[in-house]
Amino acid sequence: MSFVAVSDDEEGIHALSNNNPAWGTKHYVNYEDIRELNIPVINIGPYGVDAHKKLERAEITYSHEIVPNLTSRVIELLFDRDETEKAEKSVIVELGEPEYL
């Protein structure tokens, strides 16, 4: 989920609100308004184990090296549309296959 685009179905949004104790009092998001915005989103973030839990662990090399470089490259490509088609074919070659796949 994002605060500028929603790809989740109603069931997913319902599960989110039902599992958020502060929903409607301290926390509320109008997902219908966000759905109307429908701004394209690229979700690039850390990889790890037990996200948002007490013993959350992030894969450091990916999170501190791959993610910043990938984010930078995506931004560069968004500003240079001519390069986008070539880059789609070369991203795996340039960054290499992640070891965890």
Tab-separated table of N, CA, C and O in Angstrom:
chain	number	residue	atom	x	y	z
A	1	MET	N	0.830	-1.190	0.000
A	1	MET	CA	0.000	0.000	0.000
A	1	MET	C	0.870	1.247	0.000
A	1	MET	O	1.965	1.236	0.511
A	2	SER	N	0.313	2.272	-0.543
A	2	SER	CA	0.997	3.547	-0.636
A	2	SER	C	0.013	4.641	-0.272
A	2	SER	O	-1.190	4.424	-0.261
A	3	PHE	N	0.524	5.818	0.012
A	3	PHE	CA	-0.365	6.938	0.290
A	3	PHE	C	-0.673	7.747	-0.959
A	3	PHE	O	-1.259	8.815	-0.874
A	4	VAL	N	-0.287	7.250	-2.129
A	4	VAL	CA	-0.624	7.916	-3.392
A	4	VAL	C	-1.247	6.974	-4.414
A	4	VAL	O	-1.705	7.405	-5.450
A	5	ALA	N	-1.273	5.673	-4.127
A	5	ALA	CA	-1.899	4.699	-5.026
A	5	ALA	C	-2.322	3.488	-4.205
A	5	ALA	O	-1.661	3.132	-3.241
A	6	VAL	N	-3.419	2.864	-4.605
A	6	VAL	CA	-3.903	1.671	-3.915
A	6	VAL	C	-4.100	0.570	-4.941
A	6	VAL	O	-4.840	0.736	-5.907
A	7	SER	N	-3.425	-0.540	-4.736
A	7	SER	CA	-3.627	-1.687	-5.608
A	7	SER	C	-4.342	-2.813	-4.862
A	7	SER	O	-4.721	-3.802	-5.463
A	8	ASP	N	-4.511	-2.646	-3.559
A	8	ASP	CA	-5.174	-3.666	-2.746
A	8	ASP	C	-6.674	-3.683	-3.017
A	8	ASP	O	-7.271	-2.646	-3.285
A	9	ASP	N	-7.262	-4.863	-2.901
A	9	ASP	CA	-8.710	-4.953	-3.044
A	9	ASP	C	-9.375	-4.586	-1.718
A	9	ASP	O	-8.703	-4.328	-0.715
A	10	GLU	N	-10.698	-4.551	-1.716
A	10	GLU	CA	-11.435	-4.171	-0.511
A	10	GLU	C	-11.144	-5.105	0.655
A	10	GLU	O	-11.083	-4.673	1.804
A	11	GLU	N	-10.941	-6.379	0.363
A	11	GLU	CA	-10.630	-7.347	1.415
A	11	GLU	C	-9.312	-6.997	2.117
A	11	GLU	O	-9.201	-7.077	3.337
A	12	GLY	N	-8.307	-6.601	1.335
A	12	GLY	CA	-7.025	-6.214	1.915
A	12	GLY	C	-7.125	-4.968	2.770
A	12	GLY	O	-6.537	-4.888	3.852
A	13	ILE	N	-7.876	-3.983	2.310
A	13	ILE	CA	-8.060	-2.749	3.084
A	13	ILE	C	-8.846	-3.043	4.355
A	13	ILE	O	-8.533	-2.530	5.430
A	14	HIS	N	-9.856	-3.898	4.250
A	14	HIS	CA	-10.649	-4.281	5.414
A	14	HIS	C	-9.767	-4.988	6.453
A	14	HIS	O	-9.856	-4.720	7.649
A	15	ALA	N	-8.885	-5.885	5.987
A	15	ALA	CA	-7.974	-6.584	6.903
A	15	ALA	C	-7.048	-5.595	7.594
A	15	ALA	O	-6.788	-5.714	8.801
A	16	LEU	N	-6.564	-4.601	6.857
A	16	LEU	CA	-5.694	-3.586	7.446
A	16	LEU	C	-6.409	-2.824	8.550
A	16	LEU	O	-5.893	-2.684	9.663
A	17	SER	N	-7.591	-2.341	8.270
A	17	SER	CA	-8.314	-1.556	9.273
A	17	SER	C	-8.715	-2.404	10.477
A	17	SER	O	-8.679	-1.945	11.607
A	18	ASN	N	-9.077	-3.670	10.246
A	18	ASN	CA	-9.469	-4.549	11.363
A	18	ASN	C	-8.297	-4.926	12.260
A	18	ASN	O	-8.505	-5.280	13.417
A	19	ASN	N	-7.084	-4.877	11.724
A	19	ASN	CA	-5.901	-5.249	12.503
A	19	ASN	C	-5.145	-4.043	13.033
A	19	ASN	O	-4.011	-4.170	13.481
A	20	ASN	N	-5.752	-2.876	12.974
A	20	ASN	CA	-5.133	-1.655	13.471
A	20	ASN	C	-5.962	-1.137	14.637
A	20	ASN	O	-7.023	-0.561	14.441
A	21	PRO	N	-5.490	-1.335	15.882
A	21	PRO	CA	-6.272	-0.943	17.046
A	21	PRO	C	-6.625	0.553	17.082
A	21	PRO	O	-7.631	0.930	17.669
A	22	ALA	N	-5.838	1.393	16.459
A	22	ALA	CA	-6.090	2.831	16.490
A	22	ALA	C	-6.937	3.306	15.304
A	22	ALA	O	-7.209	4.493	15.175
A	23	TRP	N	-7.375	2.366	14.451
A	23	TRP	CA	-8.117	2.746	13.249
A	23	TRP	C	-9.390	3.494	13.628
A	23	TRP	O	-10.175	3.048	14.439
A	24	GLY	N	-9.554	4.668	13.032
A	24	GLY	CA	-10.760	5.452	13.249
A	24	GLY	C	-10.684	6.410	14.416
A	24	GLY	O	-11.506	7.307	14.534
A	25	THR	N	-9.700	6.228	15.304
A	25	THR	CA	-9.539	7.156	16.426
A	25	THR	C	-8.241	7.942	16.287
A	25	THR	O	-8.257	9.152	16.231
A	26	LYS	N	-7.126	7.245	16.230
A	26	LYS	CA	-5.830	7.909	16.076
A	26	LYS	C	-5.276	7.768	14.668
A	26	LYS	O	-4.351	8.477	14.292
A	27	HIS	N	-5.808	6.830	13.925
A	27	HIS	CA	-5.281	6.570	12.582
A	27	HIS	C	-6.434	6.284	11.634
A	27	HIS	O	-7.294	5.456	11.911
A	28	TYR	N	-6.431	6.979	10.507
A	28	TYR	CA	-7.416	6.721	9.471
A	28	TYR	C	-6.838	7.186	8.139
A	28	TYR	O	-6.219	8.237	8.057
A	29	VAL	N	-7.033	6.400	7.110
A	29	VAL	CA	-6.603	6.753	5.767
A	29	VAL	C	-7.807	6.587	4.856
A	29	VAL	O	-8.458	5.544	4.865
A	30	ASN	N	-8.111	7.608	4.072
A	30	ASN	CA	-9.221	7.518	3.129
A	30	ASN	C	-8.703	6.889	1.834
A	30	ASN	O	-8.220	7.572	0.940
A	31	TYR	N	-8.806	5.576	1.769
A	31	TYR	CA	-8.263	4.855	0.626
A	31	TYR	C	-9.024	5.121	-0.667
A	31	TYR	O	-8.474	4.976	-1.748
A	32	GLU	N	-10.273	5.519	-0.574
A	32	GLU	CA	-11.023	5.861	-1.789
A	32	GLU	C	-10.437	7.117	-2.441
A	32	GLU	O	-10.319	7.192	-3.659
A	33	ASP	N	-10.073	8.108	-1.625
A	33	ASP	CA	-9.422	9.309	-2.176
A	33	ASP	C	-8.094	8.951	-2.830
A	33	ASP	O	-7.749	9.462	-3.894
A	34	ILE	N	-7.340	8.063	-2.192
A	34	ILE	CA	-6.050	7.636	-2.744
A	34	ILE	C	-6.265	6.858	-4.042
A	34	ILE	O	-5.546	7.043	-5.019
A	35	ARG	N	-7.283	6.008	-4.060
A	35	ARG	CA	-7.582	5.237	-5.268
A	35	ARG	C	-7.876	6.177	-6.441
A	35	ARG	O	-7.495	5.913	-7.579
A	36	GLU	N	-8.539	7.318	-6.161
A	36	GLU	CA	-8.829	8.302	-7.206
A	36	GLU	C	-7.559	8.987	-7.711
A	36	GLU	O	-7.453	9.319	-8.888
A	37	LEU	N	-6.566	9.198	-6.821
A	37	LEU	CA	-5.292	9.792	-7.256
A	37	LEU	C	-4.610	8.881	-8.267
A	37	LEU	O	-4.144	9.331	-9.300
A	38	ASN	N	-4.480	7.615	-7.912
A	38	ASN	CA	-3.909	6.595	-8.793
A	38	ASN	C	-2.573	7.011	-9.411
A	38	ASN	O	-2.361	6.915	-10.610
A	39	ILE	N	-1.667	7.475	-8.568
A	39	ILE	CA	-0.337	7.873	-9.011
A	39	ILE	C	0.547	6.625	-9.074
A	39	ILE	O	0.591	5.850	-8.121
A	40	PRO	N	1.235	6.388	-10.183
A	40	PRO	CA	2.098	5.198	-10.275
A	40	PRO	C	3.151	5.171	-9.158
A	40	PRO	O	3.726	6.202	-8.813
A	41	VAL	N	3.374	3.989	-8.612
A	41	VAL	CA	4.278	3.825	-7.475
A	41	VAL	C	5.263	2.701	-7.768
A	41	VAL	O	4.886	1.669	-8.314
A	42	ILE	N	6.500	2.911	-7.398
A	42	ILE	CA	7.507	1.856	-7.433
A	42	ILE	C	7.928	1.651	-5.987
A	42	ILE	O	8.433	2.566	-5.346
A	43	ASN	N	7.705	0.468	-5.469
A	43	ASN	CA	8.022	0.189	-4.073
A	43	ASN	C	9.394	-0.477	-4.009
A	43	ASN	O	9.547	-1.648	-4.320
A	44	ILE	N	10.381	0.296	-3.621
A	44	ILE	CA	11.743	-0.217	-3.464
A	44	ILE	C	12.076	-0.084	-1.989
A	44	ILE	O	12.062	1.011	-1.441
A	45	GLY	N	12.341	-1.178	-1.354
A	45	GLY	CA	12.609	-1.102	0.072
A	45	GLY	C	13.498	-2.216	0.542
A	45	GLY	O	13.960	-3.037	-0.246
A	46	PRO	N	13.736	-2.260	1.835
A	46	PRO	CA	14.637	-3.257	2.397
A	46	PRO	C	14.063	-4.666	2.298
A	46	PRO	O	12.865	-4.853	2.108
A	47	TYR	N	14.944	-5.622	2.413
A	47	TYR	CA	14.581	-7.032	2.402
A	47	TYR	C	15.095	-7.635	3.695
A	47	TYR	O	16.195	-7.315	4.140
A	48	GLY	N	14.304	-8.486	4.303
A	48	GLY	CA	14.756	-9.109	5.542
A	48	GLY	C	13.778	-10.150	6.022
A	48	GLY	O	12.992	-10.697	5.262
A	49	VAL	N	13.804	-10.388	7.324
A	49	VAL	CA	12.992	-11.420	7.949
A	49	VAL	C	12.209	-10.805	9.101
A	49	VAL	O	12.708	-9.934	9.818
A	50	ASP	N	10.974	-11.237	9.279
A	50	ASP	CA	10.112	-10.797	10.383
A	50	ASP	C	9.878	-9.289	10.391
A	50	ASP	O	10.005	-8.628	11.423
A	51	ALA	N	9.499	-8.748	9.239
A	51	ALA	CA	9.250	-7.305	9.143
A	51	ALA	C	8.227	-6.848	10.173
A	51	ALA	O	7.212	-7.501	10.396
A	52	HIS	N	8.511	-5.730	10.787
A	52	HIS	CA	7.634	-5.072	11.761
A	52	HIS	C	7.367	-5.923	12.999
A	52	HIS	O	6.352	-5.766	13.656
A	53	LYS	N	8.274	-6.811	13.311
A	53	LYS	CA	8.144	-7.629	14.518
A	53	LYS	C	9.329	-7.338	15.442
A	53	LYS	O	10.303	-6.704	15.050
A	54	LYS	N	9.252	-7.848	16.654
A	54	LYS	CA	10.270	-7.586	17.667
A	54	LYS	C	11.686	-7.938	17.202
A	54	LYS	O	12.633	-7.226	17.483
A	55	LEU	N	11.826	-9.031	16.485
A	55	LEU	CA	13.154	-9.482	16.054
A	55	LEU	C	13.392	-9.244	14.567
A	55	LEU	O	14.103	-10.005	13.901
A	56	GLU	N	12.851	-8.157	14.040
A	56	GLU	CA	13.022	-7.825	12.624
A	56	GLU	C	14.506	-7.758	12.266
A	56	GLU	O	15.313	-7.209	13.010
A	57	ARG	N	14.846	-8.360	11.126
A	57	ARG	CA	16.231	-8.342	10.654
A	57	ARG	C	16.246	-7.951	9.194
A	57	ARG	O	15.530	-8.523	8.384
A	58	ALA	N	17.056	-6.973	8.878
A	58	ALA	CA	17.189	-6.517	7.490
A	58	ALA	C	18.440	-7.122	6.880
A	58	ALA	O	19.449	-7.311	7.559
A	59	GLU	N	18.384	-7.427	5.601
A	59	GLU	CA	19.543	-7.914	4.867
A	59	GLU	C	20.375	-6.678	4.548
A	59	GLU	O	19.996	-5.848	3.723
A	60	ILE	N	21.478	-6.499	5.247
A	60	ILE	CA	22.246	-5.257	5.229
A	60	ILE	C	22.810	-4.914	3.853
A	60	ILE	O	22.694	-3.779	3.404
A	61	THR	N	23.428	-5.858	3.174
A	61	THR	CA	24.012	-5.552	1.870
A	61	THR	C	22.946	-5.052	0.910
A	61	THR	O	23.128	-4.039	0.233
A	62	TYR	N	21.833	-5.757	0.851
A	62	TYR	CA	20.746	-5.334	-0.036
A	62	TYR	C	20.209	-3.969	0.386
A	62	TYR	O	20.080	-3.060	-0.438
A	63	SER	N	19.913	-3.809	1.678
A	63	SER	CA	19.283	-2.587	2.169
A	63	SER	C	20.189	-1.361	2.077
A	63	SER	O	19.705	-0.255	1.840
A	64	HIS	N	21.491	-1.533	2.281
A	64	HIS	CA	22.399	-0.391	2.316
A	64	HIS	C	23.186	-0.169	1.024
A	64	HIS	O	23.781	0.889	0.850
A	65	GLU	N	23.228	-1.167	0.157
A	65	GLU	CA	23.969	-1.011	-1.090
A	65	GLU	C	23.070	-1.090	-2.321
A	65	GLU	O	23.073	-0.189	-3.151
A	66	ILE	N	22.297	-2.160	-2.433
A	66	ILE	CA	21.455	-2.352	-3.619
A	66	ILE	C	20.324	-1.329	-3.662
A	66	ILE	O	20.104	-0.678	-4.688
A	67	VAL	N	19.574	-1.175	-2.569
A	67	VAL	CA	18.412	-0.273	-2.562
A	67	VAL	C	18.798	1.166	-2.923
A	67	VAL	O	18.156	1.757	-3.794
A	68	PRO	N	19.813	1.764	-2.315
A	68	PRO	CA	20.144	3.140	-2.709
A	68	PRO	C	20.555	3.259	-4.185
A	68	PRO	O	20.150	4.208	-4.866
A	69	ASN	N	21.326	2.300	-4.685
A	69	ASN	CA	21.739	2.335	-6.089
A	69	ASN	C	20.557	2.105	-7.016
A	69	ASN	O	20.430	2.775	-8.049
A	70	LEU	N	19.706	1.172	-6.672
A	70	LEU	CA	18.523	0.898	-7.478
A	70	LEU	C	17.588	2.111	-7.495
A	70	LEU	O	17.088	2.503	-8.549
A	71	THR	N	17.375	2.720	-6.340
A	71	THR	CA	16.521	3.908	-6.257
A	71	THR	C	17.072	5.032	-7.124
A	71	THR	O	16.339	5.662	-7.887
A	72	SER	N	18.356	5.270	-7.034
A	72	SER	CA	18.995	6.306	-7.837
A	72	SER	C	18.830	6.025	-9.328
A	72	SER	O	18.494	6.919	-10.110
A	73	ARG	N	19.056	4.772	-9.704
A	73	ARG	CA	18.954	4.399	-11.126
A	73	ARG	C	17.524	4.553	-11.644
A	73	ARG	O	17.306	5.029	-12.752
A	74	VAL	N	16.541	4.166	-10.846
A	74	VAL	CA	15.137	4.301	-11.244
A	74	VAL	C	14.799	5.772	-11.452
A	74	VAL	O	14.156	6.138	-12.444
A	75	ILE	N	15.235	6.639	-10.555
A	75	ILE	CA	14.971	8.076	-10.694
A	75	ILE	C	15.624	8.611	-11.966
A	75	ILE	O	15.002	9.359	-12.724
A	76	GLU	N	16.868	8.222	-12.200
A	76	GLU	CA	17.550	8.653	-13.426
A	76	GLU	C	16.770	8.220	-14.662
A	76	GLU	O	16.597	8.994	-15.607
A	77	LEU	N	16.297	6.984	-14.661
A	77	LEU	CA	15.567	6.467	-15.820
A	77	LEU	C	14.221	7.156	-16.008
A	77	LEU	O	13.780	7.358	-17.133
A	78	LEU	N	13.581	7.506	-14.921
A	78	LEU	CA	12.299	8.203	-15.030
A	78	LEU	C	12.454	9.568	-15.687
A	78	LEU	O	11.555	10.042	-16.371
A	79	PHE	N	13.612	10.182	-15.479
A	79	PHE	CA	13.861	11.487	-16.089
A	79	PHE	C	14.416	11.376	-17.505
A	79	PHE	O	14.481	12.351	-18.224
A	80	ASP	N	14.823	10.184	-17.881
A	80	ASP	CA	15.351	9.965	-19.227
A	80	ASP	C	14.590	8.811	-19.864
A	80	ASP	O	15.055	7.684	-19.926
A	81	ARG	N	13.402	9.090	-20.359
A	81	ARG	CA	12.507	8.059	-20.904
A	81	ARG	C	13.127	7.272	-22.059
A	81	ARG	O	12.820	6.116	-22.249
A	82	ASP	N	14.007	7.894	-22.850
A	82	ASP	CA	14.621	7.190	-23.967
A	82	ASP	C	15.456	6.006	-23.496
A	82	ASP	O	15.603	5.014	-24.199
A	83	GLU	N	16.024	6.140	-22.318
A	83	GLU	CA	16.874	5.079	-21.784
A	83	GLU	C	16.075	3.975	-21.103
A	83	GLU	O	16.595	2.900	-20.844
A	84	THR	N	14.812	4.219	-20.802
A	84	THR	CA	14.012	3.273	-20.037
A	84	THR	C	13.929	1.912	-20.701
A	84	THR	O	14.123	0.883	-20.057
A	85	GLU	N	13.667	1.869	-21.993
A	85	GLU	CA	13.527	0.591	-22.685
A	85	GLU	C	14.820	-0.215	-22.632
A	85	GLU	O	14.818	-1.411	-22.365
A	86	LYS	N	15.945	0.440	-22.849
A	86	LYS	CA	17.230	-0.267	-22.788
A	86	LYS	C	17.504	-0.749	-21.367
A	86	LYS	O	18.012	-1.840	-21.161
A	87	ALA	N	17.154	0.074	-20.395
A	87	ALA	CA	17.451	-0.260	-19.004
A	87	ALA	C	16.632	-1.440	-18.512
A	87	ALA	O	17.108	-2.236	-17.715
A	88	GLU	N	15.402	-1.554	-18.976
A	88	GLU	CA	14.569	-2.675	-18.555
A	88	GLU	C	15.249	-3.997	-18.854
A	88	GLU	O	15.108	-4.957	-18.114
A	89	LYS	N	16.013	-4.040	-19.909
A	89	LYS	CA	16.696	-5.261	-20.297
A	89	LYS	C	18.020	-5.442	-19.553
A	89	LYS	O	18.533	-6.538	-19.457
A	90	SER	N	18.567	-4.360	-19.017
A	90	SER	CA	19.911	-4.453	-18.445
A	90	SER	C	19.979	-4.360	-16.929
A	90	SER	O	21.038	-4.523	-16.365
A	91	VAL	N	18.868	-4.135	-16.237
A	91	VAL	CA	18.916	-3.963	-14.787
A	91	VAL	C	19.477	-5.195	-14.099
A	91	VAL	O	20.357	-5.092	-13.242
A	92	ILE	N	19.035	-6.374	-14.473
A	92	ILE	CA	19.532	-7.605	-13.846
A	92	ILE	C	21.013	-7.779	-14.143
A	92	ILE	O	21.786	-8.136	-13.273
A	93	VAL	N	21.418	-7.496	-15.358
A	93	VAL	CA	22.817	-7.622	-15.732
A	93	VAL	C	23.665	-6.634	-14.929
A	93	VAL	O	24.710	-6.972	-14.391
A	94	GLU	N	23.185	-5.387	-14.816
A	94	GLU	CA	23.939	-4.337	-14.135
A	94	GLU	C	24.059	-4.602	-12.637
A	94	GLU	O	25.136	-4.470	-12.058
A	95	LEU	N	22.966	-4.990	-11.969
A	95	LEU	CA	22.976	-5.172	-10.528
A	95	LEU	C	23.311	-6.598	-10.119
A	95	LEU	O	23.732	-6.842	-9.006
A	96	GLY	N	23.094	-7.532	-11.032
A	96	GLY	CA	23.315	-8.929	-10.707
A	96	GLY	C	22.078	-9.527	-10.049
A	96	GLY	O	21.250	-8.826	-9.519
A	97	GLU	N	21.988	-10.822	-10.109
A	97	GLU	CA	20.875	-11.518	-9.460
A	97	GLU	C	21.070	-11.473	-7.946
A	97	GLU	O	22.165	-11.744	-7.446
A	98	PRO	N	20.013	-11.125	-7.192
A	98	PRO	CA	20.137	-11.175	-5.725
A	98	PRO	C	20.439	-12.605	-5.274
A	98	PRO	O	19.913	-13.566	-5.838
A	99	GLU	N	21.272	-12.739	-4.276
A	99	GLU	CA	21.687	-14.056	-3.810
A	99	GLU	C	20.545	-14.848	-3.191
A	99	GLU	O	20.552	-16.053	-3.190
A	100	TYR	N	19.549	-14.159	-2.661
A	100	TYR	CA	18.465	-14.847	-1.963
A	100	TYR	C	17.406	-15.391	-2.902
A	100	TYR	O	16.513	-16.086	-2.487
A	101	LEU	N	17.482	-15.097	-4.211
A	101	LEU	CA	16.494	-15.638	-5.138
A	101	LEU	C	16.871	-17.005	-5.639
A	101	LEU	O	17.925	-17.440	-5.682
